[in-house]
CSV table of C-alpha atoms in Angstrom, one decimal:
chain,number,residue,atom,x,y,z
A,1,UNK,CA,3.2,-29.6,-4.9
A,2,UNK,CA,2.7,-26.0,-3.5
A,3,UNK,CA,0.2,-23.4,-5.2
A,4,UNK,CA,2.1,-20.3,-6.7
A,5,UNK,CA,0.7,-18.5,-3.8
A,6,UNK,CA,2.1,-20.7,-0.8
A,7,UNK,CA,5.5,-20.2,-2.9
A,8,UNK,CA,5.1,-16.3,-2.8
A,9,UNK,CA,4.0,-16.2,0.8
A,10,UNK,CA,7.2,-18.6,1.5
A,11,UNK,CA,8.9,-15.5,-0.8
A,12,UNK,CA,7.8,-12.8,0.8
A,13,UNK,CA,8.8,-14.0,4.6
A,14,UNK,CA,11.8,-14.8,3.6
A,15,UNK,CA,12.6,-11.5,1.1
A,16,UNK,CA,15.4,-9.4,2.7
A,17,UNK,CA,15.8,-5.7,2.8
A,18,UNK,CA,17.6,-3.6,1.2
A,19,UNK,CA,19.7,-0.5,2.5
A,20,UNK,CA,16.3,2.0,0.8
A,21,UNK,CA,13.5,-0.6,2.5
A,22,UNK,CA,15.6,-0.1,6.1
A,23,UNK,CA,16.1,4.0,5.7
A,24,UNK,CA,12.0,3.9,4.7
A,25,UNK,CA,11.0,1.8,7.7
A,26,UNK,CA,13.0,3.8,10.1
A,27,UNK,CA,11.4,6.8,9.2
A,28,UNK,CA,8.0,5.5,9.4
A,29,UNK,CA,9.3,4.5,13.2
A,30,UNK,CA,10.8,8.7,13.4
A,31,UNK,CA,7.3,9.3,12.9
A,32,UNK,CA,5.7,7.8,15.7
A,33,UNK,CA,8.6,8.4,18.2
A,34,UNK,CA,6.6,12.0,18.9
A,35,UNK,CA,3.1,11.1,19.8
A,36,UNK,CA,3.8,7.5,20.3
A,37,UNK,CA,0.9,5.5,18.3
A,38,UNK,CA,-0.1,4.5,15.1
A,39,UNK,CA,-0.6,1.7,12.8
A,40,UNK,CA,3.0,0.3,12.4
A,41,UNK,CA,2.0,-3.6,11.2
A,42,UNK,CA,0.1,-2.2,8.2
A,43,UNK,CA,2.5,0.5,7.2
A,44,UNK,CA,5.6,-2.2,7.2
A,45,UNK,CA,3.6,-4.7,4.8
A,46,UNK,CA,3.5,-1.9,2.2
A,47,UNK,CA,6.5,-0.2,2.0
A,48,UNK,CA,8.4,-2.3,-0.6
A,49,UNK,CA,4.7,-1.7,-2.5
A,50,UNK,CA,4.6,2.5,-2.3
A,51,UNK,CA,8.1,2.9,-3.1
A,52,UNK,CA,8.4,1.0,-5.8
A,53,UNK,CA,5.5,2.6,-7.1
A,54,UNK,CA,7.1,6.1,-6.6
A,55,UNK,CA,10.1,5.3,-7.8
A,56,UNK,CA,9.8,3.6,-10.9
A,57,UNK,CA,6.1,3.9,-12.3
A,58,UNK,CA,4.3,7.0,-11.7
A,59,UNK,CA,4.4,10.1,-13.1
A,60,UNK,CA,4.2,13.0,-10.8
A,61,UNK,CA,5.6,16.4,-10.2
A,62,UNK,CA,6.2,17.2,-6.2
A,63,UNK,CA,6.5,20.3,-6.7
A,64,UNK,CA,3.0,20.7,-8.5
A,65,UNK,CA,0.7,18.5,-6.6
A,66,UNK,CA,-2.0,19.3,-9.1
A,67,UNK,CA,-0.5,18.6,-12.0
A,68,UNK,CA,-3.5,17.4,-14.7
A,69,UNK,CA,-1.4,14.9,-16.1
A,70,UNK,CA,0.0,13.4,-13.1
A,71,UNK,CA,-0.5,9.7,-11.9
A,72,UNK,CA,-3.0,9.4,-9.4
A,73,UNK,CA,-2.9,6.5,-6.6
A,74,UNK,CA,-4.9,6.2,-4.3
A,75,UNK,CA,-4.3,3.9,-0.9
A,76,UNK,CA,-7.8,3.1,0.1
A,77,UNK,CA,-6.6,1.1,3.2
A,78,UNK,CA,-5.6,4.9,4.8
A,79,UNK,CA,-4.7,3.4,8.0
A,80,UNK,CA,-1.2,2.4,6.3
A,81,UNK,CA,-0.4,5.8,5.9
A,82,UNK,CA,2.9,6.2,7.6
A,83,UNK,CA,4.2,4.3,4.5
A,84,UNK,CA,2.5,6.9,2.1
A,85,UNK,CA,3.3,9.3,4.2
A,86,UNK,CA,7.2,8.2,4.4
A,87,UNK,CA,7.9,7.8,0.3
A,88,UNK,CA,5.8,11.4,-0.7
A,89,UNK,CA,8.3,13.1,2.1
A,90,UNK,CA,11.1,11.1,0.7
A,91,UNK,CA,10.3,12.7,-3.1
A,92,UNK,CA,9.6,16.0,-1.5
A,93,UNK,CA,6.2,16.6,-1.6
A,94,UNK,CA,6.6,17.9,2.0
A,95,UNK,CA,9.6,18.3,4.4
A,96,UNK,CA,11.2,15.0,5.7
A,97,UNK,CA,10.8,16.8,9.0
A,98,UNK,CA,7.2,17.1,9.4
A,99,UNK,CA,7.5,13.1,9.7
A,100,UNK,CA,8.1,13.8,13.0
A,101,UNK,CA,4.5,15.7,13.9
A,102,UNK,CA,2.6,12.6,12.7
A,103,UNK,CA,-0.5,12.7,14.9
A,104,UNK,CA,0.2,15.3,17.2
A,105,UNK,CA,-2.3,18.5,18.3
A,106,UNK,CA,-2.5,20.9,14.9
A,107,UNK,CA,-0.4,18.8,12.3
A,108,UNK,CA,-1.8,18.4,9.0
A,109,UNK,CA,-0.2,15.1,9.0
A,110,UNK,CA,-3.0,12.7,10.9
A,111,UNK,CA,-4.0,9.3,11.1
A,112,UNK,CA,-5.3,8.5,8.6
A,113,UNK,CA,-4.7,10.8,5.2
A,114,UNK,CA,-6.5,14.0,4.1
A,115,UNK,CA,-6.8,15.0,0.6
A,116,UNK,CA,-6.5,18.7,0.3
A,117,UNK,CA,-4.5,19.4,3.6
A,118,UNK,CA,-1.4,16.8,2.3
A,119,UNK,CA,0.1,17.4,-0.9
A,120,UNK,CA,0.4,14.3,-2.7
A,121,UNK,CA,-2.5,12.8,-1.2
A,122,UNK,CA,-5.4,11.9,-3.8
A,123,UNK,CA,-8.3,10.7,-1.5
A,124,UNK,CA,-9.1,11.2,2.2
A,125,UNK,CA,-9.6,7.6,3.1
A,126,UNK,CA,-10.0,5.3,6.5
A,127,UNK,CA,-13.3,4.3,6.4
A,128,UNK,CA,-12.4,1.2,4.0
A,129,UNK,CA,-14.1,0.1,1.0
A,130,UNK,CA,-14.5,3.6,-0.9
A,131,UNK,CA,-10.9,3.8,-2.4
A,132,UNK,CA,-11.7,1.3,-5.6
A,133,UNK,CA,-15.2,3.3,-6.2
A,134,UNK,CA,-13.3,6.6,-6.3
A,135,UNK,CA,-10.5,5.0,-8.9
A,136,UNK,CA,-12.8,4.2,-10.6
A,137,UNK,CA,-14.3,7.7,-11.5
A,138,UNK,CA,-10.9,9.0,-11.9
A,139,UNK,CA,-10.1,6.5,-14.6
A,140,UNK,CA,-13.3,7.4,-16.7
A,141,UNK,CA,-12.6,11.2,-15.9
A,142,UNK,CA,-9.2,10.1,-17.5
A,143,UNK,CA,-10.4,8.6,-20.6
A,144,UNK,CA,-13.2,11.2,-21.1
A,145,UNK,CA,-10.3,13.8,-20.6
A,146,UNK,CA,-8.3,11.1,-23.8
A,147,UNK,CA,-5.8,11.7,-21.0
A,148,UNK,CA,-3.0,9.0,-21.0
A,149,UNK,CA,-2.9,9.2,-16.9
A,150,UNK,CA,-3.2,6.3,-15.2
A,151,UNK,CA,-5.0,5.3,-11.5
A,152,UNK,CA,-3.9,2.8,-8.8
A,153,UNK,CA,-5.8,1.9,-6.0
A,154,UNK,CA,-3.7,0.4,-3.2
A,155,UNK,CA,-6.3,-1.8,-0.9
A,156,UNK,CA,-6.0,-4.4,2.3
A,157,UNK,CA,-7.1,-7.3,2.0
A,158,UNK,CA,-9.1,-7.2,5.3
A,159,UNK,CA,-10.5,-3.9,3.6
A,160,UNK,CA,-12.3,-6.4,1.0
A,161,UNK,CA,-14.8,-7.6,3.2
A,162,UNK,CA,-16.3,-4.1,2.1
A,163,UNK,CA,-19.4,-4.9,-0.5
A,164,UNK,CA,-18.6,-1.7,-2.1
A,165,UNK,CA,-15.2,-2.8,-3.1
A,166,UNK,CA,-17.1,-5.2,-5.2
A,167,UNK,CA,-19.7,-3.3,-6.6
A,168,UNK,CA,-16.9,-0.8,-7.8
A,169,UNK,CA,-14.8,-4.1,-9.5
A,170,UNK,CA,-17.7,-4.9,-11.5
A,171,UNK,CA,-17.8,-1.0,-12.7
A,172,UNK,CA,-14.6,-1.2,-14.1
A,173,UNK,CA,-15.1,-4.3,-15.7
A,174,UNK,CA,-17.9,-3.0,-17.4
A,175,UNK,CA,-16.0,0.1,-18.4
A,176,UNK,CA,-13.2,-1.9,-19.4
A,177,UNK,CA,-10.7,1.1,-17.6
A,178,UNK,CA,-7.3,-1.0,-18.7
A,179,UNK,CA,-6.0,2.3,-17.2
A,180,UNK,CA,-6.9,1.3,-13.5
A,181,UNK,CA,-4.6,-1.0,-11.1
A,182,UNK,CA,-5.4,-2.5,-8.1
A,183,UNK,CA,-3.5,-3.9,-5.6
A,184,UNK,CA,-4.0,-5.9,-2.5
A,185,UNK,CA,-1.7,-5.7,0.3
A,186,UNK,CA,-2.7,-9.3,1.1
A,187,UNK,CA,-0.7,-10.4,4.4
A,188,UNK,CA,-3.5,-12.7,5.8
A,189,UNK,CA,-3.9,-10.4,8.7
A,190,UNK,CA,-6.3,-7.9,9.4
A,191,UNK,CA,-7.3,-6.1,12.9
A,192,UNK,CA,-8.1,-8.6,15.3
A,193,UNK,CA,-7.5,-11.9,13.2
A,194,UNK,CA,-6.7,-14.0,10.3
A,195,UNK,CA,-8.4,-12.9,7.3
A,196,UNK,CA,-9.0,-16.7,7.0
A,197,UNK,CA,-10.7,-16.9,10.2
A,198,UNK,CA,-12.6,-13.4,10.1
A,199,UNK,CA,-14.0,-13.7,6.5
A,200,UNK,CA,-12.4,-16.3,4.2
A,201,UNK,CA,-11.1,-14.7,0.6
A,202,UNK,CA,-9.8,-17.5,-1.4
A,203,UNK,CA,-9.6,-18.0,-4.3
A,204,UNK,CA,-8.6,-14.7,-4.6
A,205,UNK,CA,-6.8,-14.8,-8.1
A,206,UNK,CA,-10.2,-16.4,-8.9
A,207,UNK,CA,-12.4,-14.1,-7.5
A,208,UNK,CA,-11.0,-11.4,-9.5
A,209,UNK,CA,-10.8,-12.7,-12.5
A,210,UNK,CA,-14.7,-13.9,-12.4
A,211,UNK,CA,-15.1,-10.0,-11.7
A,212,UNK,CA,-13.5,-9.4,-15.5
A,213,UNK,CA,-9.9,-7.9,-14.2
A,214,UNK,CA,-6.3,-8.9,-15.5
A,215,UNK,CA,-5.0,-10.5,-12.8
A,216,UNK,CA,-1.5,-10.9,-11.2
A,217,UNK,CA,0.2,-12.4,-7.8
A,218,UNK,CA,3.3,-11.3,-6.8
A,219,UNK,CA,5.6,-11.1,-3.8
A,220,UNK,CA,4.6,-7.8,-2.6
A,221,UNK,CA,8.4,-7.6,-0.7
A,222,UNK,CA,10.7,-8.1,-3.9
A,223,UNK,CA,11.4,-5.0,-5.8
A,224,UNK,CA,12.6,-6.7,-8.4
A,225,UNK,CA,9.2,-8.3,-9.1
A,226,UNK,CA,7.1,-5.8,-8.5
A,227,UNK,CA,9.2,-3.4,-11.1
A,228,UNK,CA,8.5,-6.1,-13.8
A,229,UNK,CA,4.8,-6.7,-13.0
A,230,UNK,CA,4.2,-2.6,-13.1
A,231,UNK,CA,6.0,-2.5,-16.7
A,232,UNK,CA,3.4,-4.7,-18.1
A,233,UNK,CA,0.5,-2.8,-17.2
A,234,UNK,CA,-2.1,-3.5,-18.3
A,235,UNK,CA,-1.9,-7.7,-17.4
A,236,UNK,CA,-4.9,-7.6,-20.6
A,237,UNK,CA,-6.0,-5.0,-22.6
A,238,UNK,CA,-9.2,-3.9,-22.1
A,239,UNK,CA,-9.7,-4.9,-18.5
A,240,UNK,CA,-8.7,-3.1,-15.0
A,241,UNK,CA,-5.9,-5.6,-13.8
A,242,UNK,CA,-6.0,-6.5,-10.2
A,243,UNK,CA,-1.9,-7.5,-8.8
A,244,UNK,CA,-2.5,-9.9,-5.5
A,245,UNK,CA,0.7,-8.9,-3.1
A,246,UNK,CA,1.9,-11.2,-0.7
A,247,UNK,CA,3.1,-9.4,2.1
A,248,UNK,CA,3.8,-9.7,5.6
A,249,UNK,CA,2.1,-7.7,8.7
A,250,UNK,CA,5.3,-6.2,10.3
A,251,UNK,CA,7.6,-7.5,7.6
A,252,UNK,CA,11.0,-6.3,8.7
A,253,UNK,CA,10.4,-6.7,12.5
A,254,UNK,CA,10.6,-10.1,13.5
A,255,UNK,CA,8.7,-10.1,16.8
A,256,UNK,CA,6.1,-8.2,14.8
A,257,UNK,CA,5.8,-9.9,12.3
A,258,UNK,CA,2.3,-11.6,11.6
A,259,UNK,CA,1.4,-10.3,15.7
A,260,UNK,CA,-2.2,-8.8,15.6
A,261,UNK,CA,-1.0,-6.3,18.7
A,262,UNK,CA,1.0,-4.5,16.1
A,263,UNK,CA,-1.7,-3.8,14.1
A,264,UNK,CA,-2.0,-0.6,15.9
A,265,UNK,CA,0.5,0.4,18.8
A,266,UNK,CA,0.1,3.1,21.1
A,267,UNK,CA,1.8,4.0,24.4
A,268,UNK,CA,4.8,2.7,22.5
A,269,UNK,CA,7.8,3.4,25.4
A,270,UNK,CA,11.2,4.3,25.3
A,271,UNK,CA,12.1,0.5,25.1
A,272,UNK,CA,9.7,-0.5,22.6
A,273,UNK,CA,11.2,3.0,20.5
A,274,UNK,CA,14.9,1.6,20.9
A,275,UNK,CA,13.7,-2.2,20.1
A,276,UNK,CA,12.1,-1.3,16.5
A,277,UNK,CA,15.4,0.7,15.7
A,278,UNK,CA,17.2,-2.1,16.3
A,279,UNK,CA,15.0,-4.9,15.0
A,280,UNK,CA,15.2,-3.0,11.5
A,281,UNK,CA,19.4,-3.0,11.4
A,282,UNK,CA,18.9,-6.6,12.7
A,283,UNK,CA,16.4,-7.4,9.8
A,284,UNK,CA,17.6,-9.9,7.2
């Protein structure tokens, strides 16, 4: 009989893509047709997570940034940013085309993201592990403030090999911040390896719990079910809840799906350019 997660790993590879997952990942792919590079495998495995974030749970204002009452979320693995970067141009916090300077000589738009030079952008990340510690402090700022915001704290699951991740888990279980979210972009691949093979993390669900949060698994590819697992936040009241999403590295380019070399591309040619535009139309 399978686990629940082998089911939603089975889920997840086999999730197709809607008409809004296609129009997100081709613009992730218009922003690296300028300068070539950047970390496509890691951006594809989110998108499904970021937009449904920003469409259907958090409460923000694009054209106020700063808002005080705004949603904050934070993603803590920064190298994904084309996918943040993608959905906060799609709502407008910026122009849709300064996708297109992603990485080249004097745009604000690098990397990895900047707090204070992006609007929309919550915490400068891409050294991994600090993204958790930082919710964290926003979520006791928030109940200090007895504001009703709430924090989430997108993380990789490679990313939690980082000792501080833990460290900050136990915080907010002490704390008991049922206004924090985590979740983990867990598609079993990190830089130069299986997660299994680089630095085992089962039993994850378990894990999690033992460290006091709520905890959730989900197929990190289905809108559907990632709409109904945000409406019940908090999983329990009185603890952070931690959502386990089973994604795939590449999801929605089948030769790059799950391939270590797309972790991060660069030199990407005319061909290769062509070959992803047509991969996502192809897409199931």
């Amino acid at each position: 009989m399978p686990s629940n997660s082998e089911v939603l790993i089975q889920q997840a590879k086999a999730e197709p893509l809607d008409r809004r997952s296609r129009d997100l990942r081709r613009r992730v792919v218009d922003a690296v047709a300028g300068e070539r590079r950047g970390h496509l495998g890691p951006a594809f495995s989110l998108i499904e997570i970021v937009r449904t974030l920003y469409d259907d749970h958090l409460n923000f204002r694009p054209d106020q940034p700063g808002w005080s009452l705004r949603d904050r979320a934070i993603l803590s693995k920064g190298h994904g940013c084309l996918a943040l970067y993608a959905i906060l141009a799609d709502k407008g916090f910026f122009p849709l085309d300064d996708l297109a300077t992603f990485c080249a000589a004097g745009s604000y738009l690098g990397g990895h993201p900047e707090a204070e030079k992006i609007p929309g952008v919550e915490a400068s990340t891409g050294a991994l592990g600090h993204g958790l510690s930082i919710g964290v402090g926003m979520a006791l700022a928030a109940r200090l403030a007895r504001s009703n915001h709430r924090v989430v704290v997108i993380t990789g699951d490679g990313e939690l090999n980082e000792g501080s991740v833990w460290e900050a888990a136990m915080s907010a279980a002490k704390h008991q911040l049922d206004n924090l979210t985590l979740l983990v972009d867990y598609n079993r691949l990190q830089s130069y390896g299986p997660t299994e093979e680089v630095l085992g993390l089962e039993p994850l669900v378990d894990k999690w719990r033992a460290f006091g949060f709520g905890v959730g698994e989900v197929n990190g590819h289905s809108v559907d079910d990632l709409r109904r697992v945000y409406a019940v936040l908090p999983l329990e009241p009185g603890r952070p809840s931690a959502v386990i999403c089973h994604t795939v590295k590449g999801k929605g380019i089948g030769y790059a799906e799950s391939a270590p070399e797309w972790h991060h591309k660069a030199r990407i040619s005319d061909d290769e350019l062509a070959a992803l535009y047509r991969a996502i139309e192809e897409a199931p």
